XYZ file of C-alpha atoms in Angstrom:
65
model
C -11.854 -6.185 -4.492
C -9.283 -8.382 -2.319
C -6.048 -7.572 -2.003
C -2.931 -8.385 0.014
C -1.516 -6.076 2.711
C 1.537 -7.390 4.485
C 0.240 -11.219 3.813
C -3.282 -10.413 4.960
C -6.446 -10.036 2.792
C -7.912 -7.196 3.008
C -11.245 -6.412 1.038
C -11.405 -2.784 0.079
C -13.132 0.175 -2.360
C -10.018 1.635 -3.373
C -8.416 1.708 -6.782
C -5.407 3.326 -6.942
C -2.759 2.587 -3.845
C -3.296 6.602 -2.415
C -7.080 5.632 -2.388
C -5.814 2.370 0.003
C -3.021 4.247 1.672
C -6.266 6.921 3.237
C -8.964 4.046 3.350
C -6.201 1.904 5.922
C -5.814 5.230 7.729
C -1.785 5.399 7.347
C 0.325 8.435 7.347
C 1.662 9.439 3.511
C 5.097 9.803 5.091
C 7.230 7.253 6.761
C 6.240 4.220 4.898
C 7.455 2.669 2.101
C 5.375 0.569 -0.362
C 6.278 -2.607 -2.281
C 3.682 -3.972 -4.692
C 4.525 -7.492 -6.058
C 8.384 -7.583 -4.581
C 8.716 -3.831 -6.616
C 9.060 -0.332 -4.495
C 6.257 2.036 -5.438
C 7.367 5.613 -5.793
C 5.372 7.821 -3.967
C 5.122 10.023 -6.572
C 3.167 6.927 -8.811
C 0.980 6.341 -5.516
C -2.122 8.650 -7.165
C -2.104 6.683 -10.445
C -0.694 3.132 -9.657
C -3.770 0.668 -9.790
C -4.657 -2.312 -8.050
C -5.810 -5.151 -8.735
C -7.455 -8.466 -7.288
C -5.262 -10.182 -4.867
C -2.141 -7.955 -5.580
C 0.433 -8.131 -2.690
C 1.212 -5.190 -1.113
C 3.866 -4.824 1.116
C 3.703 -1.771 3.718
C 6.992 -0.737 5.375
C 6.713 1.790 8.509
C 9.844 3.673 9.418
C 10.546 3.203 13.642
C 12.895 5.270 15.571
C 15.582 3.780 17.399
C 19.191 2.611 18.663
């Protein structure tokens, strides 16, 4: 399936946004997720589905000052 990962398609295997989250090779903490303008718990990460051409938005915390 296609989806969208910060406005670029991205074909993957994965069904459920933890599935994506390992298969992109991201940390589990740090980010935030927004699927279709909504935050994502990261609690509902295991269960939330995807589907085709779903827009995912992936947020990665930076230190600074």
């Amino acid at each position: 399936m296609k989806v969208l990962v910060n406005n670029k398609e991205v074909k993957t295997g994965a069904s459920t946004l933890s599935q994506l989250i390992e298969e992109l090779a991201l940390p589990t903490q740090g980010i935030a997720i927004a699927v279709d303008n909504h935050i994502v718990l990261r609690t509902e990460w295991p269960k939330y589905a995807l589907r085709e051409y779903m827009s995912i938005i992936i947020i990665k915390a930076a230190c600074g000052g």
